């Protein structure tokens, strides 16, 4: 099969980890007789420097016209003090909105080989953690009205959700849960926020009407953030708003040991998705061949799974990654605290490629 993949390497460690993921995809393509055509686009800080625009029109259009988008990471200290619209992060928000990617999947899994890397007490980590966070991605306070008064003494942001927005992401969560342990936990702040009360009512109405076979419960976000570290094995699928999902996914990442291992998929109604590691640009280690490429590689596997329906190929990449870890190979971010040697990013990529040959 032939697929056109738009690649947006971005800033910091983005280019190094995406090129590792591309090599993995090329290896898989050769093995299974597929053709992946990669076209690179500029976005983020690099695009601000070159075009004065974090998301040039050609980039957005190129992504819209692709079969899927692979993104590295955007942003960095150099662009942190620019005014709102010129921020590198707007590239990300513009792509999410422009491609109508309302669902963000962030799996937080403790790799069996890495139980020691979890920050949790051994007896808690031992019980395992396999959470799929389903984060709403094109609504809520990220996109609600915001502003500042003329005298600069007042500012506001608005959390806003409609029933259809809640339903479409909740539907995704229920569908995914059916393929897992059939348990959805909806997370909100319904004791305070009206938008959360609408969220909770809507998720329940949908669950009762269309997914009675899926167990549904609710947690308030403050309590949920505690439960994720107290007993992550409680969770199967979490569905939550844009802002709460942003925060809880970083927390879950740390529970698994390293943000360097976490992949993500952003999906809309169409087959086309956007796939990115959630670790960000890590400017302090950029260009030093220290970045762990596994999150980007696992994101590429998600692309095969969710956008191209290439399940066997995706499984093979996932397995190659966990086998390399089981063999004991580590990058700096996941090494034992007293280890004296570890792999560079390119060496880790090589280990994965060897498993795929
Ligand atoms: C993420 C990031 C982004 C977000 C930022 C960079 C805009 O933190 O993908 O989680 O808040 O969504
Ligand atoms: Mn985040």
Tab-separated table of C-alpha atoms in Angstrom, residues 55-328:
chain	number	residue	atom	x	y	z
A	55	UNK	CA	2.434	27.673	10.854
A	56	UNK	CA	2.958	28.723	7.224
A	57	UNK	CA	0.022	28.096	4.895
A	58	UNK	CA	1.966	25.567	2.806
A	59	UNK	CA	2.603	23.500	5.917
A	60	UNK	CA	-1.035	23.364	6.954
A	61	UNK	CA	-2.138	22.629	3.395
A	62	UNK	CA	0.525	19.977	2.941
A	63	UNK	CA	-0.641	18.274	6.119
A	64	UNK	CA	-4.308	18.517	5.146
A	65	UNK	CA	-3.496	16.875	1.815
A	66	UNK	CA	-1.443	14.054	3.316
A	67	UNK	CA	-2.553	10.618	4.467
A	68	UNK	CA	-1.041	11.331	7.874
A	69	UNK	CA	1.232	13.701	9.723
A	70	UNK	CA	4.300	12.873	11.742
A	71	UNK	CA	5.380	15.674	14.068
A	72	UNK	CA	8.527	16.015	16.162
A	73	UNK	CA	8.062	18.879	18.602
A	74	UNK	CA	7.845	22.657	18.385
A	75	UNK	CA	9.008	25.577	20.502
A	76	UNK	CA	11.942	26.533	22.677
A	77	UNK	CA	13.266	29.319	24.892
A	78	UNK	CA	14.287	31.412	21.899
A	79	UNK	CA	10.647	31.987	20.987
A	80	UNK	CA	9.126	32.001	24.471
A	81	UNK	CA	8.741	35.729	24.851
A	82	UNK	CA	7.041	36.485	21.567
A	83	UNK	CA	3.484	37.836	21.629
A	84	UNK	CA	0.597	35.308	21.786
A	85	UNK	CA	-0.035	34.713	18.070
A	86	UNK	CA	3.658	34.393	17.261
A	87	UNK	CA	4.337	31.650	19.769
A	88	UNK	CA	5.767	28.419	18.390
A	89	UNK	CA	3.045	26.455	20.220
A	90	UNK	CA	0.505	28.019	17.874
A	91	UNK	CA	1.826	25.747	15.154
A	92	UNK	CA	0.587	22.814	17.194
A	93	UNK	CA	-2.759	24.368	18.043
A	94	UNK	CA	-3.215	25.462	14.410
A	95	UNK	CA	-2.500	21.966	13.128
A	96	UNK	CA	-4.851	20.362	15.640
A	97	UNK	CA	-7.645	22.787	14.774
A	98	UNK	CA	-6.893	22.925	11.037
A	99	UNK	CA	-6.915	19.142	10.723
A	100	UNK	CA	-9.937	18.901	13.089
A	101	UNK	CA	-8.137	16.454	15.347
A	102	UNK	CA	-10.521	16.472	18.282
A	103	UNK	CA	-9.253	13.310	19.959
A	104	UNK	CA	-5.820	12.866	21.445
A	105	UNK	CA	-4.711	9.417	22.549
A	106	UNK	CA	-1.882	9.219	25.026
A	107	UNK	CA	-1.111	5.711	26.186
A	108	UNK	CA	0.733	5.566	29.500
A	109	UNK	CA	2.174	2.092	29.891
A	110	UNK	CA	4.778	0.816	32.299
A	111	UNK	CA	7.022	-1.306	30.061
A	112	UNK	CA	7.663	-4.604	31.898
A	113	UNK	CA	11.417	-4.059	31.477
A	114	UNK	CA	11.201	-0.645	33.076
A	115	UNK	CA	9.345	-1.193	36.324
A	116	UNK	CA	12.383	0.220	38.095
A	117	UNK	CA	12.194	3.463	36.126
A	118	UNK	CA	8.768	4.291	37.539
A	119	UNK	CA	8.802	6.871	40.296
A	120	UNK	CA	6.235	4.786	42.142
A	121	UNK	CA	6.916	2.506	45.081
A	122	UNK	CA	7.821	-0.967	43.815
A	123	UNK	CA	4.646	-2.634	45.141
A	124	UNK	CA	2.482	-0.098	43.286
A	125	UNK	CA	4.467	-0.261	40.029
A	126	UNK	CA	4.340	-4.049	40.278
A	127	UNK	CA	0.545	-3.946	39.810
A	128	UNK	CA	1.163	-2.359	36.410
A	129	UNK	CA	-0.067	0.693	34.593
A	130	UNK	CA	-1.750	0.587	31.207
A	131	UNK	CA	-3.820	3.721	30.814
A	132	UNK	CA	-5.168	5.164	27.590
A	133	UNK	CA	-5.774	8.852	28.099
A	134	UNK	CA	-8.332	10.205	25.658
A	135	UNK	CA	-7.964	13.961	25.707
A	136	UNK	CA	-10.335	16.352	23.956
A	137	UNK	CA	-8.076	18.407	21.702
A	138	UNK	CA	-9.838	21.160	19.786
A	139	UNK	CA	-12.078	22.737	22.410
A	140	UNK	CA	-12.235	23.902	25.999
A	141	UNK	CA	-10.127	26.640	27.513
A	142	UNK	CA	-7.435	26.214	24.841
A	143	UNK	CA	-9.745	27.671	22.236
A	144	UNK	CA	-12.304	29.634	24.288
A	145	UNK	CA	-12.465	33.414	24.298
A	146	UNK	CA	-9.591	35.080	26.117
A	147	UNK	CA	-8.423	38.588	26.698
A	148	UNK	CA	-6.844	41.209	28.870
A	149	UNK	CA	-8.217	44.564	29.966
A	150	UNK	CA	-6.685	47.717	28.541
A	151	UNK	CA	-5.049	48.655	31.830
A	152	UNK	CA	-3.510	45.173	32.016
A	153	UNK	CA	-5.033	44.485	35.423
A	154	UNK	CA	-7.461	41.783	34.379
A	155	UNK	CA	-7.235	38.764	32.095
A	156	UNK	CA	-9.567	35.876	31.366
A	157	UNK	CA	-9.775	32.552	29.526
A	158	UNK	CA	-12.964	30.625	28.900
A	159	UNK	CA	-13.663	26.925	29.311
A	160	UNK	CA	-16.407	26.154	26.807
A	161	UNK	CA	-17.882	22.875	25.564
A	162	UNK	CA	-20.890	21.894	23.494
A	163	UNK	CA	-22.755	18.579	23.651
A	164	UNK	CA	-21.577	17.452	20.176
A	165	UNK	CA	-17.958	18.213	21.094
A	166	UNK	CA	-18.239	16.105	24.234
A	167	UNK	CA	-20.128	13.306	22.509
A	168	UNK	CA	-17.645	12.791	19.698
A	169	UNK	CA	-14.638	12.424	21.975
A	170	UNK	CA	-16.554	10.321	24.500
A	171	UNK	CA	-17.678	8.024	21.705
A	172	UNK	CA	-14.036	7.453	20.792
A	173	UNK	CA	-13.229	6.651	24.407
A	174	UNK	CA	-16.050	4.105	24.660
A	175	UNK	CA	-15.040	2.468	21.374
A	176	UNK	CA	-11.430	2.177	22.502
A	177	UNK	CA	-12.479	0.811	25.894
A	178	UNK	CA	-14.419	-1.968	24.153
A	179	UNK	CA	-11.144	-3.168	22.666
A	180	UNK	CA	-9.445	-3.044	26.070
A	181	UNK	CA	-10.893	-3.684	29.519
A	182	UNK	CA	-14.254	-1.950	28.894
A	183	UNK	CA	-13.779	0.604	31.631
A	184	UNK	CA	-14.023	4.367	31.085
A	185	UNK	CA	-13.268	6.924	33.770
A	186	UNK	CA	-14.497	10.399	32.895
A	187	UNK	CA	-12.588	13.147	34.664
A	188	UNK	CA	-14.000	16.607	35.322
A	189	UNK	CA	-14.502	19.296	37.955
A	190	UNK	CA	-18.274	18.980	38.133
A	191	UNK	CA	-18.408	20.152	41.748
A	192	UNK	CA	-17.451	23.643	40.510
A	193	UNK	CA	-17.617	24.086	36.745
A	194	UNK	CA	-20.848	24.232	34.752
A	195	UNK	CA	-18.959	23.031	31.660
A	196	UNK	CA	-17.918	19.963	33.666
A	197	UNK	CA	-21.514	19.280	34.685
A	198	UNK	CA	-22.479	19.311	31.013
A	199	UNK	CA	-19.476	17.048	30.306
A	200	UNK	CA	-20.555	14.542	32.951
A	201	UNK	CA	-24.256	14.526	31.941
A	202	UNK	CA	-23.354	14.070	28.293
A	203	UNK	CA	-20.872	11.249	28.827
A	204	UNK	CA	-23.397	9.405	30.995
A	205	UNK	CA	-26.277	9.882	28.580
A	206	UNK	CA	-24.146	8.521	25.746
A	207	UNK	CA	-22.789	5.667	27.844
A	208	UNK	CA	-26.225	4.510	28.965
A	209	UNK	CA	-27.752	4.792	25.500
A	210	UNK	CA	-25.006	3.314	23.345
A	211	UNK	CA	-22.370	1.647	25.505
A	212	UNK	CA	-24.172	-0.044	28.403
A	213	UNK	CA	-21.573	-2.843	28.266
A	214	UNK	CA	-18.770	-0.431	29.177
A	215	UNK	CA	-18.271	0.359	32.860
A	216	UNK	CA	-18.338	4.131	33.354
A	217	UNK	CA	-17.258	6.050	36.410
A	218	UNK	CA	-16.289	9.638	37.186
A	219	UNK	CA	-13.541	11.248	39.149
A	220	UNK	CA	-12.990	14.857	40.031
A	221	UNK	CA	-9.712	15.985	38.532
A	222	UNK	CA	-8.001	16.726	41.852
A	223	UNK	CA	-8.874	13.292	43.177
A	224	UNK	CA	-7.929	11.674	39.844
A	225	UNK	CA	-4.471	13.213	39.930
A	226	UNK	CA	-4.006	11.548	43.310
A	227	UNK	CA	-5.387	8.162	42.202
A	228	UNK	CA	-3.022	8.041	39.225
A	229	UNK	CA	-0.098	7.801	41.610
A	230	UNK	CA	-1.864	5.923	44.387
A	231	UNK	CA	-3.042	3.075	42.154
A	232	UNK	CA	-2.644	3.531	38.391
A	233	UNK	CA	-3.806	-0.045	37.852
A	234	UNK	CA	-7.360	1.188	38.619
A	235	UNK	CA	-7.526	2.945	35.238
A	236	UNK	CA	-8.210	1.602	31.787
A	237	UNK	CA	-9.459	4.466	29.574
A	238	UNK	CA	-9.596	8.042	30.834
A	239	UNK	CA	-11.667	10.602	28.944
A	240	UNK	CA	-11.264	14.238	29.814
A	241	UNK	CA	-11.151	17.832	28.621
A	242	UNK	CA	-8.298	19.481	26.768
A	243	UNK	CA	-6.766	21.172	29.809
A	244	UNK	CA	-7.206	18.342	32.316
A	245	UNK	CA	-5.894	15.871	29.727
A	246	UNK	CA	-2.818	18.018	29.171
A	247	UNK	CA	-1.975	17.954	32.855
A	248	UNK	CA	-2.905	14.359	33.665
A	249	UNK	CA	-1.000	12.984	30.681
A	250	UNK	CA	2.263	14.500	31.900
A	251	UNK	CA	1.598	13.079	35.339
A	252	UNK	CA	0.923	9.623	33.886
A	253	UNK	CA	4.060	9.905	31.774
A	254	UNK	CA	6.145	10.263	34.874
A	255	UNK	CA	4.415	7.280	36.445
A	256	UNK	CA	5.650	5.161	33.542
A	257	UNK	CA	9.232	6.228	34.111
A	258	UNK	CA	10.158	8.445	31.230
A	259	UNK	CA	8.385	10.925	29.083
A	260	UNK	CA	10.928	9.812	26.461
A	261	UNK	CA	8.828	6.720	25.874
A	262	UNK	CA	5.380	8.164	25.400
A	263	UNK	CA	3.720	8.342	22.036
A	264	UNK	CA	0.539	10.090	21.010
A	265	UNK	CA	-2.033	10.076	18.263
A	266	UNK	CA	-4.375	12.914	17.375
A	267	UNK	CA	-7.432	11.836	15.443
A	268	UNK	CA	-10.469	13.368	13.792
A	269	UNK	CA	-13.354	11.919	11.792
A	270	UNK	CA	-11.176	10.985	8.827
A	271	UNK	CA	-8.430	8.369	8.695
A	272	UNK	CA	-5.771	11.056	8.714
A	273	UNK	CA	-4.133	11.639	12.067
A	274	UNK	CA	-1.172	13.433	13.530
A	275	UNK	CA	1.380	11.444	15.488
A	276	UNK	CA	3.920	12.876	17.861
A	277	UNK	CA	6.030	11.984	20.867
A	278	UNK	CA	4.794	13.941	23.874
A	279	UNK	CA	8.231	14.835	25.248
A	280	UNK	CA	8.589	18.255	23.626
A	281	UNK	CA	11.701	19.886	22.166
A	282	UNK	CA	14.154	19.365	25.099
A	283	UNK	CA	16.432	22.215	23.884
A	284	UNK	CA	19.064	21.372	26.520
A	285	UNK	CA	19.956	18.083	24.815
A	286	UNK	CA	19.158	18.979	21.189
A	287	UNK	CA	21.833	18.065	18.632
A	288	UNK	CA	23.819	15.972	21.127
A	289	UNK	CA	22.439	12.595	20.068
A	290	UNK	CA	21.116	12.075	23.596
A	291	UNK	CA	17.385	12.144	22.877
A	292	UNK	CA	15.504	8.896	23.255
A	293	UNK	CA	13.921	8.137	19.859
A	294	UNK	CA	11.538	5.498	21.230
A	295	UNK	CA	8.553	7.814	21.758
A	296	UNK	CA	8.766	8.971	18.138
A	297	UNK	CA	9.171	5.385	16.960
A	298	UNK	CA	6.147	4.289	19.001
A	299	UNK	CA	4.199	7.236	17.552
A	300	UNK	CA	5.022	5.956	14.070
A	301	UNK	CA	3.623	2.584	15.144
A	302	UNK	CA	0.420	4.325	16.257
A	303	UNK	CA	0.178	5.878	12.802
A	304	UNK	CA	0.300	2.468	11.179
A	305	UNK	CA	-2.321	1.208	13.620
A	306	UNK	CA	-4.838	4.050	13.667
A	307	UNK	CA	-4.506	5.725	10.262
A	308	UNK	CA	-3.340	2.969	7.927
A	309	UNK	CA	-4.871	-0.118	9.577
A	310	UNK	CA	-1.508	-1.888	9.411
A	311	UNK	CA	-1.910	-3.720	12.694
A	312	UNK	CA	0.676	-6.422	12.152
A	313	UNK	CA	3.328	-3.872	11.202
A	314	UNK	CA	2.443	-1.710	14.204
A	315	UNK	CA	2.620	-4.702	16.543
A	316	UNK	CA	6.018	-5.550	15.165
A	317	UNK	CA	7.403	-2.094	15.954
A	318	UNK	CA	5.897	-2.151	19.458
A	319	UNK	CA	7.456	-5.538	20.055
A	320	UNK	CA	10.845	-4.454	18.717
A	321	UNK	CA	10.844	-1.580	21.209
A	322	UNK	CA	9.886	-3.691	24.200
A	323	UNK	CA	12.388	-6.404	23.189
A	324	UNK	CA	15.213	-3.885	22.982
A	325	UNK	CA	14.290	-2.720	26.469
A	326	UNK	CA	14.048	-6.304	27.724
A	327	UNK	CA	17.545	-6.881	26.331
A	328	UNK	CA	18.615	-4.206	28.772
